């Protein structure tokens, strides 16, 4: 034995854990009442509140031997904050429910909390409260809140024939990183890091709303599958141009190592939390958006010159 004493969440007890978490979470300007009461109070200047929720299970959505507590906190926050900006809203707060094994180290919990804090800081949001319980595995439930700032919400159902399809953010990076980890490889590190910690293009969501986006969503389950939701909701067809997608050298190198086509990661890989939106073709899109297709009469998603089954992630099929 090395003589080190590891303090666990079981040693602290429920209220000690709650106090430890709350002490690491600064509160932003939208928070009127933060952790410590029966409920938090968050301002809603617009008069409407955007709400989304997500659940992450150890072994299903993350592995503690692949990702640090800090990475997991960043990832859990990011995938919910991204859903808020995909509605064209500005994130304001998160409520987090945690299930933790009693033997989880408090240092790991500190890292998890700091991950939530730092990801929220990117968008001016705060962790305003939550709950904690004992569990055999780590379970993280997140509810995110957002404010529309007077804008109409951008839903999935507004795409119209003649619109262009555009994307912002990275596509395929997280899927490539996961494939590398599953193969027992340690690199390219940039892709593995993308699986551990996504980098959503947060400013692009409210920007798209201001530009007049007709539909938008967060790409969490793969571009083809998620755009399929847009097509179904709008009763239209989306046609993508495979030549419009930039496949970076690092992804081509990973594909060479694994003997696969990197375009599969770009079109079907999830967890990057890019944004995909449709815009009237007259809209001049700023830097950060790439036009990758257009909307036509019909149904479903098509990729020019490629036969596909739509791919993507389905929690009950994988």
Coordinates of C-alpha atoms in Angstrom, one line a residue:
X1 CA 0.0 0.0 0.0
X2 CA 1.2 3.5 -0.7
X3 CA -0.4 5.0 2.4
X4 CA -2.7 7.4 0.5
X5 CA -6.2 8.0 1.9
X6 CA -8.9 8.3 -0.7
X7 CA -12.0 10.1 0.5
X8 CA -15.1 8.8 -1.1
X9 CA -18.6 10.2 -1.5
X10 CA -19.7 7.5 1.0
X11 CA -17.4 9.0 3.6
X12 CA -19.0 12.5 3.1
X13 CA -22.6 11.4 3.1
X14 CA -25.4 12.9 1.0
X15 CA -25.4 16.4 2.5
X16 CA -21.7 16.6 2.5
X17 CA -21.6 15.7 -1.2
X18 CA -24.3 18.3 -2.0
X19 CA -22.3 21.0 -0.1
X20 CA -19.1 20.0 -1.9
X21 CA -20.7 20.2 -5.3
X22 CA -22.5 23.5 -4.6
X23 CA -19.3 25.1 -3.3
X24 CA -17.7 24.6 -6.7
X25 CA -20.5 26.1 -8.8
X26 CA -20.6 29.9 -9.3
X27 CA -24.0 31.4 -10.2
X28 CA -24.6 33.6 -13.2
X29 CA -26.7 36.7 -13.7
X30 CA -29.8 34.8 -14.7
X31 CA -29.9 32.9 -11.4
X32 CA -32.2 34.6 -8.8
X33 CA -31.9 31.8 -6.3
X34 CA -29.3 29.0 -6.7
X35 CA -28.6 25.7 -4.9
X36 CA -29.7 25.3 -1.3
X37 CA -33.5 25.6 -1.3
X38 CA -36.3 23.3 -2.4
X39 CA -36.0 24.7 -5.9
X40 CA -34.0 27.2 -7.8
X41 CA -35.3 30.4 -9.4
X42 CA -34.0 31.5 -12.8
X43 CA -35.1 34.6 -14.6
X44 CA -36.9 34.3 -17.9
X45 CA -36.8 37.7 -19.5
X46 CA -38.5 36.5 -22.7
X47 CA -41.5 35.1 -20.7
X48 CA -41.0 31.7 -22.3
X49 CA -38.6 29.0 -21.1
X50 CA -36.9 26.4 -23.4
X51 CA -36.6 23.1 -21.6
X52 CA -34.8 19.9 -22.6
X53 CA -33.6 16.8 -20.7
X54 CA -31.1 14.0 -21.2
X55 CA -29.9 10.9 -19.4
X56 CA -26.4 9.4 -19.4
X57 CA -25.6 6.0 -18.1
X58 CA -22.1 4.6 -17.3
X59 CA -21.2 1.9 -19.8
X60 CA -23.8 3.2 -22.2
X61 CA -22.8 6.8 -22.9
X62 CA -19.4 7.0 -21.3
X63 CA -16.8 4.8 -19.6
X64 CA -14.8 6.0 -16.7
X65 CA -11.7 4.1 -17.9
X66 CA -11.9 6.0 -21.2
X67 CA -12.9 9.5 -19.9
X68 CA -12.0 11.6 -16.9
X69 CA -14.6 12.9 -14.6
X70 CA -13.9 16.4 -16.0
X71 CA -14.5 15.1 -19.6
X72 CA -17.8 13.4 -18.6
X73 CA -19.0 16.6 -16.9
X74 CA -18.2 18.7 -20.0
X75 CA -19.9 16.1 -22.3
X76 CA -23.1 15.8 -20.1
X77 CA -23.5 19.6 -20.0
X78 CA -22.6 20.1 -23.7
X79 CA -25.2 17.7 -25.1
X80 CA -28.0 19.5 -23.2
X81 CA -26.8 23.1 -23.8
X82 CA -26.6 22.2 -27.5
X83 CA -30.2 21.2 -27.6
X84 CA -31.1 24.6 -26.2
X85 CA -29.1 26.6 -28.8
X86 CA -30.6 24.3 -31.5
X87 CA -34.0 26.0 -30.7
X88 CA -32.4 29.4 -31.2
X89 CA -32.2 30.1 -27.5
X90 CA -29.6 31.2 -25.1
X91 CA -28.9 28.6 -22.3
X92 CA -29.5 30.0 -18.8
X93 CA -29.3 27.0 -16.3
X94 CA -28.9 23.3 -15.7
X95 CA -30.4 21.1 -13.1
X96 CA -28.4 17.9 -12.6
X97 CA -29.4 14.6 -11.0
X98 CA -26.5 12.3 -10.0
X99 CA -26.5 8.6 -9.1
X100 CA -23.1 7.7 -7.6
X101 CA -21.5 4.6 -6.2
X102 CA -20.5 5.1 -2.6
X103 CA -16.9 4.3 -3.4
X104 CA -16.6 7.1 -6.0
X105 CA -13.6 9.3 -5.0
X106 CA -14.4 12.9 -4.1
X107 CA -11.6 14.0 -6.4
X108 CA -13.5 12.4 -9.3
X109 CA -16.6 14.2 -8.2
X110 CA -14.8 17.5 -8.1
X111 CA -13.6 16.9 -11.6
X112 CA -17.1 16.1 -12.8
X113 CA -18.5 19.2 -11.1
X114 CA -15.7 21.4 -12.6
X115 CA -16.5 20.0 -16.1
X116 CA -20.1 21.1 -15.7
X117 CA -19.0 24.5 -14.4
X118 CA -16.6 25.1 -17.3
X119 CA -18.9 24.0 -20.1
X120 CA -21.7 26.2 -18.7
X121 CA -19.3 29.1 -18.5
X122 CA -18.9 29.0 -22.3
X123 CA -22.5 30.1 -22.7
X124 CA -23.1 32.1 -19.6
X125 CA -25.3 29.4 -17.9
X126 CA -25.1 27.9 -14.4
X127 CA -25.8 24.7 -12.6
X128 CA -28.6 25.9 -10.4
X129 CA -29.6 22.7 -8.5
X130 CA -30.2 19.0 -8.7
X131 CA -30.4 15.8 -6.6
X132 CA -28.1 13.0 -5.6
X133 CA -28.6 9.4 -4.7
X134 CA -26.6 6.2 -4.3
X135 CA -26.4 3.9 -7.4
X136 CA -24.3 1.0 -8.5
X137 CA -23.2 2.9 -11.6
X138 CA -22.8 6.5 -12.4
X139 CA -26.0 7.9 -13.7
X140 CA -26.3 11.6 -14.8
X141 CA -29.7 13.2 -15.6
X142 CA -29.5 16.8 -16.9
X143 CA -32.3 19.3 -17.5
X144 CA -31.3 22.5 -19.4
X145 CA -33.2 25.8 -19.5
X146 CA -33.0 28.5 -22.1
X147 CA -34.3 31.9 -23.0
X148 CA -35.4 32.9 -26.5
X149 CA -34.6 36.6 -26.2
X150 CA -37.8 37.6 -28.1
X151 CA -37.0 35.2 -31.0
X152 CA -39.4 32.6 -32.3
X153 CA -38.2 29.0 -31.5
X154 CA -36.6 27.3 -34.5
X155 CA -38.3 23.9 -34.7
X156 CA -37.7 20.9 -37.0
X157 CA -40.8 21.3 -39.0
X158 CA -40.2 24.5 -41.0
X159 CA -38.1 23.3 -43.9
X160 CA -39.5 24.2 -47.3
X161 CA -38.6 23.2 -50.9
X162 CA -36.0 25.6 -52.2
X163 CA -34.3 26.0 -48.8
X164 CA -30.6 25.2 -48.5
X165 CA -29.3 22.7 -45.9
X166 CA -26.3 23.9 -43.9
X167 CA -24.2 22.6 -41.0
X168 CA -22.0 24.2 -38.3
X169 CA -19.5 22.5 -36.2
X170 CA -17.6 19.2 -36.5
X171 CA -19.1 16.0 -38.0
X172 CA -17.7 12.5 -37.6
X173 CA -14.9 13.3 -35.1
X174 CA -16.6 11.7 -32.0
X175 CA -17.6 8.6 -34.0
X176 CA -14.0 8.2 -35.3
X177 CA -12.7 8.6 -31.8
X178 CA -15.0 6.0 -30.4
X179 CA -14.0 3.6 -33.2
X180 CA -10.3 4.1 -32.3
X181 CA -11.0 3.4 -28.6
X182 CA -12.9 0.3 -29.4
X183 CA -10.0 -0.9 -31.5
X184 CA -7.6 -0.3 -28.6
X185 CA -5.8 2.5 -30.4
X186 CA -4.4 5.6 -28.6
X187 CA -4.6 8.1 -31.5
X188 CA -5.1 10.2 -33.4
X189 CA -5.6 12.0 -30.1
X190 CA -7.7 14.8 -31.6
X191 CA -10.4 12.3 -32.5
X192 CA -10.3 10.5 -29.2
X193 CA -10.6 13.8 -27.4
X194 CA -13.6 14.6 -29.5
X195 CA -15.4 11.5 -28.3
X196 CA -14.6 12.4 -24.7
X197 CA -15.5 16.0 -24.9
X198 CA -17.6 17.5 -27.8
X199 CA -17.3 21.1 -28.9
X200 CA -20.7 22.3 -30.0
X201 CA -20.9 25.5 -32.0
X202 CA -23.0 27.3 -29.4
X203 CA -23.1 30.8 -30.9
X204 CA -24.4 29.5 -34.2
X205 CA -27.8 28.5 -32.8
X206 CA -29.1 32.0 -31.9
X207 CA -27.3 33.3 -34.9
X208 CA -29.2 30.9 -37.2
X209 CA -32.5 32.0 -35.6
X210 CA -31.7 35.7 -36.2
X211 CA -30.8 34.9 -39.9
X212 CA -34.2 33.3 -40.4
X213 CA -33.5 29.6 -40.2
X214 CA -36.6 27.6 -41.1
X215 CA -35.6 24.5 -39.2
X216 CA -32.7 23.4 -37.0
X217 CA -31.6 20.6 -34.7
X218 CA -28.6 19.4 -32.8
X219 CA -26.8 16.5 -34.5
X220 CA -26.5 14.0 -31.7
X221 CA -27.5 10.7 -33.4
X222 CA -25.8 11.2 -36.8
X223 CA -26.5 13.7 -39.6
X224 CA -28.6 11.4 -41.8
X225 CA -30.8 10.1 -39.0
X226 CA -31.3 13.6 -37.5
X227 CA -32.0 15.2 -40.8
X228 CA -34.5 12.5 -41.3
X229 CA -36.5 14.0 -38.4
X230 CA -36.5 17.4 -40.2
X231 CA -37.7 15.8 -43.4
X232 CA -40.5 13.9 -41.6
X233 CA -41.6 16.9 -39.6
X234 CA -41.7 19.2 -42.6
X235 CA -43.1 16.6 -45.1
X236 CA -40.2 17.3 -47.5
X237 CA -37.0 15.7 -48.8
X238 CA -33.5 16.7 -48.1
X239 CA -30.8 16.1 -50.7
X240 CA -27.1 16.2 -49.6
X241 CA -24.0 16.6 -51.7
X242 CA -21.2 14.3 -50.5
X243 CA -18.7 16.6 -52.2
X244 CA -19.7 19.4 -49.9
X245 CA -18.4 17.7 -46.7
X246 CA -14.8 18.4 -45.7
X247 CA -13.1 15.2 -44.5
X248 CA -10.0 16.4 -42.6
X249 CA -6.6 14.6 -42.9
X250 CA -6.7 13.4 -39.3
X251 CA -10.0 11.6 -40.0
X252 CA -8.6 10.1 -43.2
X253 CA -5.6 8.8 -41.3
X254 CA -8.0 7.1 -38.7
X255 CA -10.0 5.6 -41.5
X256 CA -6.8 4.2 -43.0
X257 CA -5.9 2.6 -39.7
X258 CA -9.3 1.0 -39.3
X259 CA -9.9 0.2 -42.9
X260 CA -13.2 2.2 -43.3
X261 CA -14.7 5.1 -45.2
X262 CA -14.4 8.3 -43.2
X263 CA -17.5 9.7 -44.9
X264 CA -19.5 7.1 -43.0
X265 CA -18.5 8.8 -39.7
X266 CA -19.3 12.2 -41.2
X267 CA -22.8 11.2 -42.3
X268 CA -23.8 8.7 -39.6
X269 CA -21.6 9.4 -36.6
X270 CA -23.2 10.9 -33.5
X271 CA -22.1 12.9 -30.4
X272 CA -20.3 15.8 -32.0
X273 CA -23.4 18.0 -31.4
X274 CA -23.0 20.0 -34.5
X275 CA -26.0 22.0 -35.7
X276 CA -27.9 21.4 -38.9
X277 CA -30.3 23.9 -40.2
X278 CA -32.3 24.9 -43.3
X279 CA -32.4 28.5 -44.6
X280 CA -34.1 30.3 -47.4
X281 CA -31.7 30.3 -50.3
X282 CA -31.5 34.1 -50.3
X283 CA -29.9 34.1 -46.9
X284 CA -26.2 35.0 -46.9
X285 CA -24.7 32.6 -44.4
X286 CA -21.7 33.8 -42.3
X287 CA -18.5 32.0 -41.7
X288 CA -19.0 28.9 -39.6
X289 CA -21.9 27.6 -41.7
X290 CA -21.4 25.3 -44.7
X291 CA -24.1 24.6 -47.3
X292 CA -24.3 20.8 -47.8
X293 CA -27.6 20.3 -49.6
X294 CA -31.0 21.5 -50.4
X295 CA -34.7 20.8 -49.7
X296 CA -37.0 19.5 -52.4
X297 CA -40.5 18.0 -52.7
X298 CA -40.7 14.4 -51.5
X299 CA -39.7 12.6 -48.4
X300 CA -36.7 11.3 -46.6
X301 CA -33.0 12.1 -46.9
X302 CA -30.9 11.4 -50.0
X303 CA -27.2 11.6 -50.7
X304 CA -26.3 12.1 -54.3
X305 CA -24.8 8.9 -55.8
X306 CA -25.0 6.9 -52.5
X307 CA -27.4 4.2 -51.5
X308 CA -28.0 4.3 -47.8
X309 CA -30.2 3.0 -45.0
X310 CA -30.0 6.4 -43.1
X311 CA -27.6 5.0 -40.4
X312 CA -27.2 6.9 -37.2
X313 CA -27.7 6.0 -33.6
X314 CA -30.8 4.3 -32.2
X315 CA -30.7 3.6 -28.4
X316 CA -32.9 0.5 -28.9
X317 CA -31.0 -1.0 -31.9
X318 CA -27.4 -0.6 -30.9

